[in-house]
Amino acid sequence: MIPFLNLKEINNKYSQDLKDACARVIDSGWYIMGKELEAFEREFAQYCGVQHCIGVANGLDALTLTIRAWKELGKLKDGDEVIVPANTYIASILSISENNLVPVLVEPNEETFNLCPESVAAAITSKTKAILPVHLYGLISPMKELMDIAKDHGLLVLEDCAQSHGAEINSVKCGNWGDAGAFSFYPGKNLGALGDAGAITTNDSELAEVLRALRNYGSYKKYENKYIGVNSRLDEIQAAMLRVKLAYLDEETQGRRSVAQYYLENIQNELCILPKWPATDEHVFHLFVIKTSHRNALELHLRECGVQSLIHYPIPAHQQTAYEGCFDNNLPLTEKIHEQVLSLPMDPTLSTNDLKTIVSAINGFKA
């Protein structure tokens, strides 16, 4: 079976570097909020082109704590509305609900899966205070247009960069467009730790200062707590792992783009709609997602051909039990997307023979 993602093989490439980094932390005797975290925050901020990076425990915390910090700063309050794409992973929406704000779900662009500026503009009300664009599947959202809308209406912008490490528009990377960017370093991400991890990027020094306290029990100084904070710290081991893998991120991105290019050039099945690629640095292909009206049959066919595929995501947020009765269910495009999407293996370690097998299986599929 060709796996959807072979994390063991990916990390084997850097195995000795990872072990050396782990040993360095063990030998240091310092395991929380130490030099590895400081170094990673500095290096990732430089990579993204921002002034500040704040390491946290995971991607959901990165989103939730940023919104919480804006509340502490008086920029948001309970009941404010945040516009978010309806087809995103539920974490984007959970971060809004957790802060007692109101998620306003809008339909995405059908071709890119990302926020449509026209839909965002149409959804703005007197209660709208923020936009949460999600760079889904690795394609950065139309940030210039979204930032223009935000500026015109005085809105905050929080980028969900969980799937888009390194994606950029005109040499400006994701996480450096909005007022802040939230990253996940879950092991399967393009820049993946060996456990849970996350970070927030921003050029706002005041926001960064509040976030550093909120992640650490609301404290700047031990035993002195300014805020009712949480424990959401990116630990030294994961920071060290991420420092190793950050050095190879661009190389791995090129590997993903090569896989995507092979798919785009060789998949020829009229039953499958391939993703759009702007042919720039805008897409880092966290996922390669096709659409088909025969998803279940194609998934079974691929499995029988020895190819693992996955569905991102089978149930949209507004149809989840957790949000029952919370949203207007008139989201036909989102529901159509969730019924049709199928993610093909996307792994920079895929061999040419693997790719040939995958493409042959897809091209041989008949409804």
Tab-separated table of C-alpha atoms in Angstrom:
chain	number	residue	atom	x	y	z
A	1	MET	CA	0.000	0.000	0.000
A	2	ILE	CA	1.333	3.426	-0.948
A	3	PRO	CA	0.670	5.478	2.212
A	4	PHE	CA	-0.943	8.885	2.127
A	5	LEU	CA	1.971	10.281	4.116
A	6	ASN	CA	5.045	8.385	5.318
A	7	LEU	CA	6.234	10.406	8.319
A	8	LYS	CA	8.823	7.805	9.281
A	9	GLU	CA	10.463	8.075	5.867
A	10	ILE	CA	10.294	11.871	5.891
A	11	ASN	CA	11.954	12.120	9.308
A	12	ASN	CA	14.514	9.397	8.545
A	13	LYS	CA	16.165	11.874	6.207
A	14	TYR	CA	17.030	14.047	9.195
A	15	SER	CA	17.254	11.249	11.757
A	16	GLN	CA	20.744	11.967	13.023
A	17	ASP	CA	20.166	15.723	13.160
A	18	LEU	CA	16.969	15.157	15.150
A	19	LYS	CA	18.681	12.792	17.564
A	20	ASP	CA	21.549	15.240	18.026
A	21	ALA	CA	19.102	18.064	18.709
A	22	CYS	CA	17.230	15.925	21.233
A	23	ALA	CA	20.459	14.993	22.970
A	24	ARG	CA	21.432	18.660	23.085
A	25	VAL	CA	18.230	19.458	24.980
A	26	ILE	CA	18.578	16.485	27.336
A	27	ASP	CA	22.171	17.415	28.131
A	28	SER	CA	21.244	21.060	28.715
A	29	GLY	CA	19.091	20.243	31.743
A	30	TRP	CA	16.578	22.939	30.676
A	31	TYR	CA	13.326	21.678	29.157
A	32	ILE	CA	10.751	24.490	29.189
A	33	MET	CA	11.076	28.095	27.905
A	34	GLY	CA	14.783	27.886	27.221
A	35	LYS	CA	17.343	28.624	24.541
A	36	GLU	CA	15.907	26.232	21.928
A	37	LEU	CA	12.534	27.998	22.049
A	38	GLU	CA	14.192	31.401	21.869
A	39	ALA	CA	16.253	30.303	18.879
A	40	PHE	CA	13.317	28.750	17.046
A	41	GLU	CA	11.145	31.817	17.615
A	42	ARG	CA	13.895	34.004	16.239
A	43	GLU	CA	14.574	31.748	13.222
A	44	PHE	CA	10.919	31.225	12.316
A	45	ALA	CA	10.193	34.951	12.639
A	46	GLN	CA	13.064	35.622	10.255
A	47	TYR	CA	11.795	32.936	7.863
A	48	CYS	CA	8.310	34.483	7.807
A	49	GLY	CA	9.671	38.031	7.610
A	50	VAL	CA	7.995	39.192	10.838
A	51	GLN	CA	9.197	40.859	14.016
A	52	HIS	CA	7.781	38.384	16.499
A	53	CYS	CA	7.124	34.656	16.819
A	54	ILE	CA	5.517	33.254	19.960
A	55	GLY	CA	5.727	29.484	20.370
A	56	VAL	CA	2.650	27.752	21.835
A	57	ALA	CA	1.495	24.203	22.445
A	58	ASN	CA	-0.488	23.649	19.235
A	59	GLY	CA	-2.220	25.310	16.291
A	60	LEU	CA	-5.619	25.630	17.957
A	61	ASP	CA	-4.033	27.481	20.872
A	62	ALA	CA	-2.282	29.762	18.395
A	63	LEU	CA	-5.666	30.823	17.019
A	64	THR	CA	-7.505	30.914	20.342
A	65	LEU	CA	-4.846	32.842	22.259
A	66	THR	CA	-4.512	35.478	19.538
A	67	ILE	CA	-8.220	36.237	19.698
A	68	ARG	CA	-8.029	36.152	23.492
A	69	ALA	CA	-5.139	38.630	23.439
A	70	TRP	CA	-7.132	41.024	21.278
A	71	LYS	CA	-9.905	40.848	23.868
A	72	GLU	CA	-7.425	41.652	26.626
A	73	LEU	CA	-6.263	44.633	24.575
A	74	GLY	CA	-9.851	45.841	24.140
A	75	LYS	CA	-9.882	45.274	20.377
A	76	LEU	CA	-12.556	42.547	20.546
A	77	LYS	CA	-15.392	41.774	22.936
A	78	ASP	CA	-17.978	39.049	23.513
A	79	GLY	CA	-20.513	38.869	20.695
A	80	ASP	CA	-18.304	40.365	17.987
A	81	GLU	CA	-18.483	38.624	14.616
A	82	VAL	CA	-15.555	36.969	12.851
A	83	ILE	CA	-15.835	35.987	9.181
A	84	VAL	CA	-14.388	32.541	8.429
A	85	PRO	CA	-14.666	30.112	5.492
A	86	ALA	CA	-17.368	27.495	6.039
A	87	ASN	CA	-15.285	24.683	4.539
A	88	THR	CA	-12.342	24.960	6.923
A	89	TYR	CA	-11.308	22.418	9.540
A	90	ILE	CA	-13.325	22.915	12.706
A	91	ALA	CA	-10.345	24.267	14.680
A	92	SER	CA	-10.618	27.633	12.904
A	93	ILE	CA	-14.194	27.959	14.109
A	94	LEU	CA	-13.578	26.530	17.587
A	95	SER	CA	-11.100	29.324	18.298
A	96	ILE	CA	-13.822	31.906	17.691
A	97	SER	CA	-16.484	30.129	19.749
A	98	GLU	CA	-14.055	29.515	22.616
A	99	ASN	CA	-13.650	33.271	22.969
A	100	ASN	CA	-17.418	33.935	23.030
A	101	LEU	CA	-17.316	35.548	19.611
A	102	VAL	CA	-19.636	34.701	16.725
A	103	PRO	CA	-18.282	32.755	13.720
A	104	VAL	CA	-19.872	33.953	10.479
A	105	LEU	CA	-19.482	31.194	7.908
A	106	VAL	CA	-19.146	32.209	4.263
A	107	GLU	CA	-18.887	30.136	1.123
A	108	PRO	CA	-15.381	29.766	-0.377
A	109	ASN	CA	-14.164	30.191	-3.920
A	110	GLU	CA	-15.088	26.891	-5.600
A	111	GLU	CA	-11.789	26.615	-7.506
A	112	THR	CA	-9.311	27.587	-4.766
A	113	PHE	CA	-11.264	26.451	-1.659
A	114	ASN	CA	-10.188	29.733	0.011
A	115	LEU	CA	-12.078	32.839	1.088
A	116	CYS	CA	-13.735	34.791	-1.704
A	117	PRO	CA	-13.283	38.570	-1.172
A	118	GLU	CA	-16.723	39.289	-2.628
A	119	SER	CA	-18.356	36.883	-0.166
A	120	VAL	CA	-16.449	38.455	2.702
A	121	ALA	CA	-17.528	41.958	1.727
A	122	ALA	CA	-21.168	40.847	1.495
A	123	ALA	CA	-21.044	39.284	4.983
A	124	ILE	CA	-19.800	42.368	6.837
A	125	THR	CA	-22.213	43.873	9.372
A	126	SER	CA	-21.922	46.459	12.117
A	127	LYS	CA	-20.851	43.608	14.441
A	128	THR	CA	-18.035	42.339	12.221
A	129	LYS	CA	-14.669	42.952	13.847
A	130	ALA	CA	-12.309	40.424	12.262
A	131	ILE	CA	-11.607	38.179	9.280
A	132	LEU	CA	-10.021	34.757	9.673
A	133	PRO	CA	-8.740	33.620	6.269
A	134	VAL	CA	-7.618	29.991	6.130
A	135	HIS	CA	-4.868	29.154	3.638
A	136	LEU	CA	-6.455	25.781	2.990
A	137	TYR	CA	-4.480	22.840	1.573
A	138	GLY	CA	-1.360	25.037	1.252
A	139	LEU	CA	-2.629	27.795	-1.054
A	140	ILE	CA	-2.396	31.274	0.432
A	141	SER	CA	-5.660	33.231	0.348
A	142	PRO	CA	-6.059	36.412	-1.781
A	143	MET	CA	-4.509	38.469	0.992
A	144	LYS	CA	-4.102	41.794	-0.809
A	145	GLU	CA	-7.816	41.946	-1.559
A	146	LEU	CA	-8.760	40.758	1.927
A	147	MET	CA	-6.437	43.267	3.585
A	148	ASP	CA	-7.953	46.063	1.488
A	149	ILE	CA	-11.414	45.053	2.728
A	150	ALA	CA	-10.146	44.881	6.310
A	151	LYS	CA	-8.576	48.313	6.065
A	152	ASP	CA	-11.723	49.853	4.592
A	153	HIS	CA	-13.844	48.482	7.463
A	154	GLY	CA	-11.342	48.667	10.326
A	155	LEU	CA	-11.197	44.886	10.804
A	156	LEU	CA	-8.534	42.702	12.377
A	157	VAL	CA	-7.101	39.867	10.274
A	158	LEU	CA	-5.893	36.584	11.752
A	159	GLU	CA	-4.354	34.238	9.185
A	160	ASP	CA	-4.817	30.519	9.777
A	161	CYS	CA	-1.497	29.274	8.410
A	162	ALA	CA	-1.761	25.716	9.745
A	163	GLN	CA	-1.392	24.221	6.255
A	164	SER	CA	0.628	26.857	4.427
A	165	HIS	CA	4.139	27.167	5.887
A	166	GLY	CA	6.192	29.124	3.347
A	167	ALA	CA	3.387	30.028	0.941
A	168	GLU	CA	3.683	33.587	-0.297
A	169	ILE	CA	2.387	36.301	-2.592
A	170	ASN	CA	4.888	38.690	-4.179
A	171	SER	CA	7.620	37.475	-1.795
A	172	VAL	CA	5.489	38.183	1.312
A	173	LYS	CA	4.973	34.959	3.230
A	174	CYS	CA	1.814	33.856	4.973
A	175	GLY	CA	1.784	34.983	8.572
A	176	ASN	CA	3.102	38.383	7.481
A	177	TRP	CA	-0.027	39.717	5.783
A	178	GLY	CA	-2.570	40.025	8.560
A	179	ASP	CA	-2.331	41.443	12.059
A	180	ALA	CA	-1.232	37.978	13.170
A	181	GLY	CA	-0.753	34.473	11.810
A	182	ALA	CA	-1.404	31.167	13.580
A	183	PHE	CA	0.665	28.093	12.722
A	184	SER	CA	0.338	24.431	13.593
A	185	PHE	CA	3.390	22.166	13.636
A	186	TYR	CA	1.408	18.945	14.022
A	187	PRO	CA	3.635	16.085	12.761
A	188	GLY	CA	1.831	15.810	9.415
A	189	LYS	CA	2.214	19.498	8.530
A	190	ASN	CA	4.738	20.756	5.978
A	191	LEU	CA	6.836	21.897	8.922
A	192	GLY	CA	5.997	19.199	11.433
A	193	ALA	CA	7.266	18.621	14.949
A	194	LEU	CA	7.489	15.176	16.529
A	195	GLY	CA	4.426	15.956	18.626
A	196	ASP	CA	2.012	18.838	19.056
A	197	ALA	CA	3.363	22.354	18.614
A	198	GLY	CA	2.276	25.740	17.297
A	199	ALA	CA	3.251	29.388	16.964
A	200	ILE	CA	1.903	32.882	16.373
A	201	THR	CA	3.588	35.439	14.127
A	202	THR	CA	2.986	39.183	14.246
A	203	ASN	CA	4.543	42.605	13.746
A	204	ASP	CA	2.512	44.004	16.639
A	205	SER	CA	4.827	44.262	19.661
A	206	GLU	CA	1.979	44.942	22.082
A	207	LEU	CA	0.106	41.846	20.919
A	208	ALA	CA	3.265	39.737	21.158
A	209	GLU	CA	3.846	40.892	24.727
A	210	VAL	CA	0.335	39.901	25.825
A	211	LEU	CA	0.609	36.535	24.063
A	212	ARG	CA	3.866	35.691	25.807
A	213	ALA	CA	2.109	36.161	29.128
A	214	LEU	CA	-1.137	34.388	28.195
A	215	ARG	CA	0.703	31.221	27.103
A	216	ASN	CA	2.491	31.111	30.458
A	217	TYR	CA	-0.334	31.244	33.025
A	218	GLY	CA	-0.839	34.949	32.288
A	219	SER	CA	2.558	35.678	33.799
A	220	TYR	CA	5.524	37.797	32.756
A	221	LYS	CA	7.293	37.146	36.043
A	222	LYS	CA	7.169	33.927	38.049
A	223	TYR	CA	4.355	33.909	40.606
A	224	GLU	CA	3.011	37.239	39.341
A	225	ASN	CA	-0.025	36.864	37.065
A	226	LYS	CA	-1.375	39.801	35.086
A	227	TYR	CA	-3.965	37.778	33.140
A	228	ILE	CA	-6.032	34.655	33.663
A	229	GLY	CA	-3.753	32.730	31.341
A	230	VAL	CA	-3.208	29.129	30.272
A	231	ASN	CA	-0.342	26.672	30.017
A	232	SER	CA	0.418	26.592	26.294
A	233	ARG	CA	4.173	26.516	25.887
A	234	LEU	CA	6.186	25.126	22.999
A	235	ASP	CA	8.638	22.883	24.849
A	236	GLU	CA	12.379	22.723	24.265
A	237	ILE	CA	12.405	19.275	22.625
A	238	GLN	CA	9.840	20.254	19.984
A	239	ALA	CA	11.522	23.612	19.406
A	240	ALA	CA	14.798	21.790	18.778
A	241	MET	CA	13.102	19.364	16.365
A	242	LEU	CA	11.528	22.271	14.492
A	243	ARG	CA	14.853	24.085	14.208
A	244	VAL	CA	16.274	21.056	12.410
A	245	LYS	CA	13.340	20.716	10.047
A	246	LEU	CA	12.984	24.440	9.326
A	247	ALA	CA	16.366	24.330	7.597
A	248	TYR	CA	14.940	21.816	5.102
A	249	LEU	CA	11.448	23.287	4.682
A	250	ASP	CA	12.010	24.970	1.326
A	251	GLU	CA	13.633	21.817	-0.044
A	252	GLU	CA	10.658	19.722	1.060
A	253	THR	CA	8.279	22.282	-0.427
A	254	GLN	CA	9.952	21.858	-3.796
A	255	GLY	CA	9.491	18.102	-3.412
A	256	ARG	CA	5.777	18.614	-2.800
A	257	ARG	CA	5.515	20.890	-5.818
A	258	SER	CA	7.230	18.280	-7.966
A	259	VAL	CA	4.663	15.685	-6.871
A	260	ALA	CA	1.849	18.134	-7.606
A	261	GLN	CA	3.296	18.944	-11.016
A	262	TYR	CA	3.445	15.252	-11.872
A	263	TYR	CA	-0.192	14.814	-10.897
A	264	LEU	CA	-1.277	17.873	-12.878
A	265	GLU	CA	0.587	16.787	-15.987
A	266	ASN	CA	-0.394	13.113	-15.932
A	267	ILE	CA	-3.836	12.667	-14.374
A	268	GLN	CA	-6.276	12.484	-17.249
A	269	ASN	CA	-9.672	11.410	-16.080
A	270	GLU	CA	-12.691	13.539	-16.882
A	271	LEU	CA	-14.348	12.325	-13.675
A	272	CYS	CA	-11.737	14.180	-11.608
A	273	ILE	CA	-11.330	17.933	-11.235
A	274	LEU	CA	-7.748	18.897	-10.379
A	275	PRO	CA	-6.767	21.795	-8.096
A	276	LYS	CA	-5.694	25.148	-9.470
A	277	TRP	CA	-2.039	26.071	-9.211
A	278	PRO	CA	-1.169	29.743	-9.791
A	279	ALA	CA	2.303	28.632	-11.015
A	280	THR	CA	3.926	30.904	-8.396
A	281	ASP	CA	5.058	30.501	-4.811
A	282	GLU	CA	1.463	30.793	-3.582
A	283	HIS	CA	0.952	27.031	-3.153
A	284	VAL	CA	3.035	24.735	-0.946
A	285	PHE	CA	0.746	21.683	-1.401
A	286	HIS	CA	0.163	20.538	2.134
A	287	LEU	CA	-2.538	18.505	0.412
A	288	PHE	CA	-3.316	17.678	-3.213
A	289	VAL	CA	-7.097	17.669	-3.295
A	290	ILE	CA	-9.184	16.615	-6.272
A	291	LYS	CA	-12.945	16.738	-6.634
A	292	THR	CA	-15.179	14.036	-8.037
A	293	SER	CA	-18.871	13.221	-7.955
A	294	HIS	CA	-17.840	9.586	-7.459
A	295	ARG	CA	-15.673	10.052	-4.378
A	296	ASN	CA	-16.560	6.907	-2.458
A	297	ALA	CA	-16.158	4.707	-5.521
A	298	LEU	CA	-12.816	6.305	-6.399
A	299	GLU	CA	-11.542	5.959	-2.823
A	300	LEU	CA	-12.426	2.249	-2.877
A	301	HIS	CA	-10.860	1.808	-6.313
A	302	LEU	CA	-7.612	3.421	-5.180
A	303	ARG	CA	-7.497	1.249	-2.066
A	304	GLU	CA	-7.930	-1.849	-4.213
A	305	CYS	CA	-5.036	-0.590	-6.348
A	306	GLY	CA	-2.830	-0.220	-3.276
A	307	VAL	CA	-3.133	3.555	-2.858
A	308	GLN	CA	-4.225	5.233	0.368
A	309	SER	CA	-6.278	8.424	0.014
A	310	LEU	CA	-7.987	10.542	2.664
A	311	ILE	CA	-10.963	12.900	2.919
A	312	HIS	CA	-10.337	16.435	4.201
A	313	TYR	CA	-13.002	16.822	5.572
A	314	PRO	CA	-16.030	14.490	5.426
A	315	ILE	CA	-18.396	16.616	7.575
A	316	PRO	CA	-18.469	20.435	7.434
A	317	ALA	CA	-18.432	22.331	10.721
A	318	HIS	CA	-22.014	23.583	10.451
A	319	GLN	CA	-23.252	19.973	10.285
A	320	GLN	CA	-21.241	18.778	13.287
A	321	THR	CA	-23.178	17.859	16.441
A	322	ALA	CA	-21.064	20.369	18.388
A	323	TYR	CA	-22.609	23.229	16.382
A	324	GLU	CA	-26.112	21.852	15.968
A	325	GLY	CA	-28.570	24.723	15.591
A	326	CYS	CA	-25.846	27.382	15.604
A	327	PHE	CA	-25.636	28.236	11.915
A	328	ASP	CA	-27.771	28.903	8.886
A	329	ASN	CA	-27.467	25.621	7.021
A	330	ASN	CA	-27.828	27.234	3.611
A	331	LEU	CA	-24.253	26.534	2.520
A	332	PRO	CA	-24.700	24.408	-0.615
A	333	LEU	CA	-21.242	25.015	-2.082
A	334	THR	CA	-19.511	24.048	1.158
A	335	GLU	CA	-21.616	20.916	1.427
A	336	LYS	CA	-20.864	20.024	-2.189
A	337	ILE	CA	-17.128	20.451	-1.571
A	338	HIS	CA	-17.221	18.205	1.491
A	339	GLU	CA	-19.069	15.545	-0.508
A	340	GLN	CA	-16.596	15.589	-3.412
A	341	VAL	CA	-13.061	16.229	-2.143
A	342	LEU	CA	-10.454	13.490	-1.998
A	343	SER	CA	-6.811	13.970	-1.016
A	344	LEU	CA	-4.187	12.021	-2.933
A	345	PRO	CA	-0.848	10.951	-1.417
A	346	MET	CA	1.274	14.068	-0.948
A	347	ASP	CA	4.715	13.245	0.318
A	348	PRO	CA	8.101	14.566	-0.873
A	349	THR	CA	9.515	11.038	-0.476
A	350	LEU	CA	7.168	9.467	-3.070
A	351	SER	CA	9.148	7.650	-5.760
A	352	THR	CA	8.565	7.900	-9.496
A	353	ASN	CA	7.166	4.359	-9.439
A	354	ASP	CA	4.785	5.363	-6.633
A	355	LEU	CA	3.546	8.314	-8.655
A	356	LYS	CA	3.102	6.191	-11.769
A	357	THR	CA	1.054	3.675	-9.778
A	358	ILE	CA	-1.151	6.411	-8.292
A	359	VAL	CA	-1.755	8.128	-11.625
A	360	SER	CA	-2.407	4.842	-13.419
A	361	ALA	CA	-4.986	3.913	-10.801
A	362	ILE	CA	-6.786	7.243	-11.148
A	363	ASN	CA	-6.706	7.239	-14.933
A	364	GLY	CA	-8.091	3.701	-14.940
A	365	PHE	CA	-11.054	4.611	-12.746
A	366	LYS	CA	-14.513	4.356	-14.311
A	367	ALA	CA	-17.768	5.212	-12.582
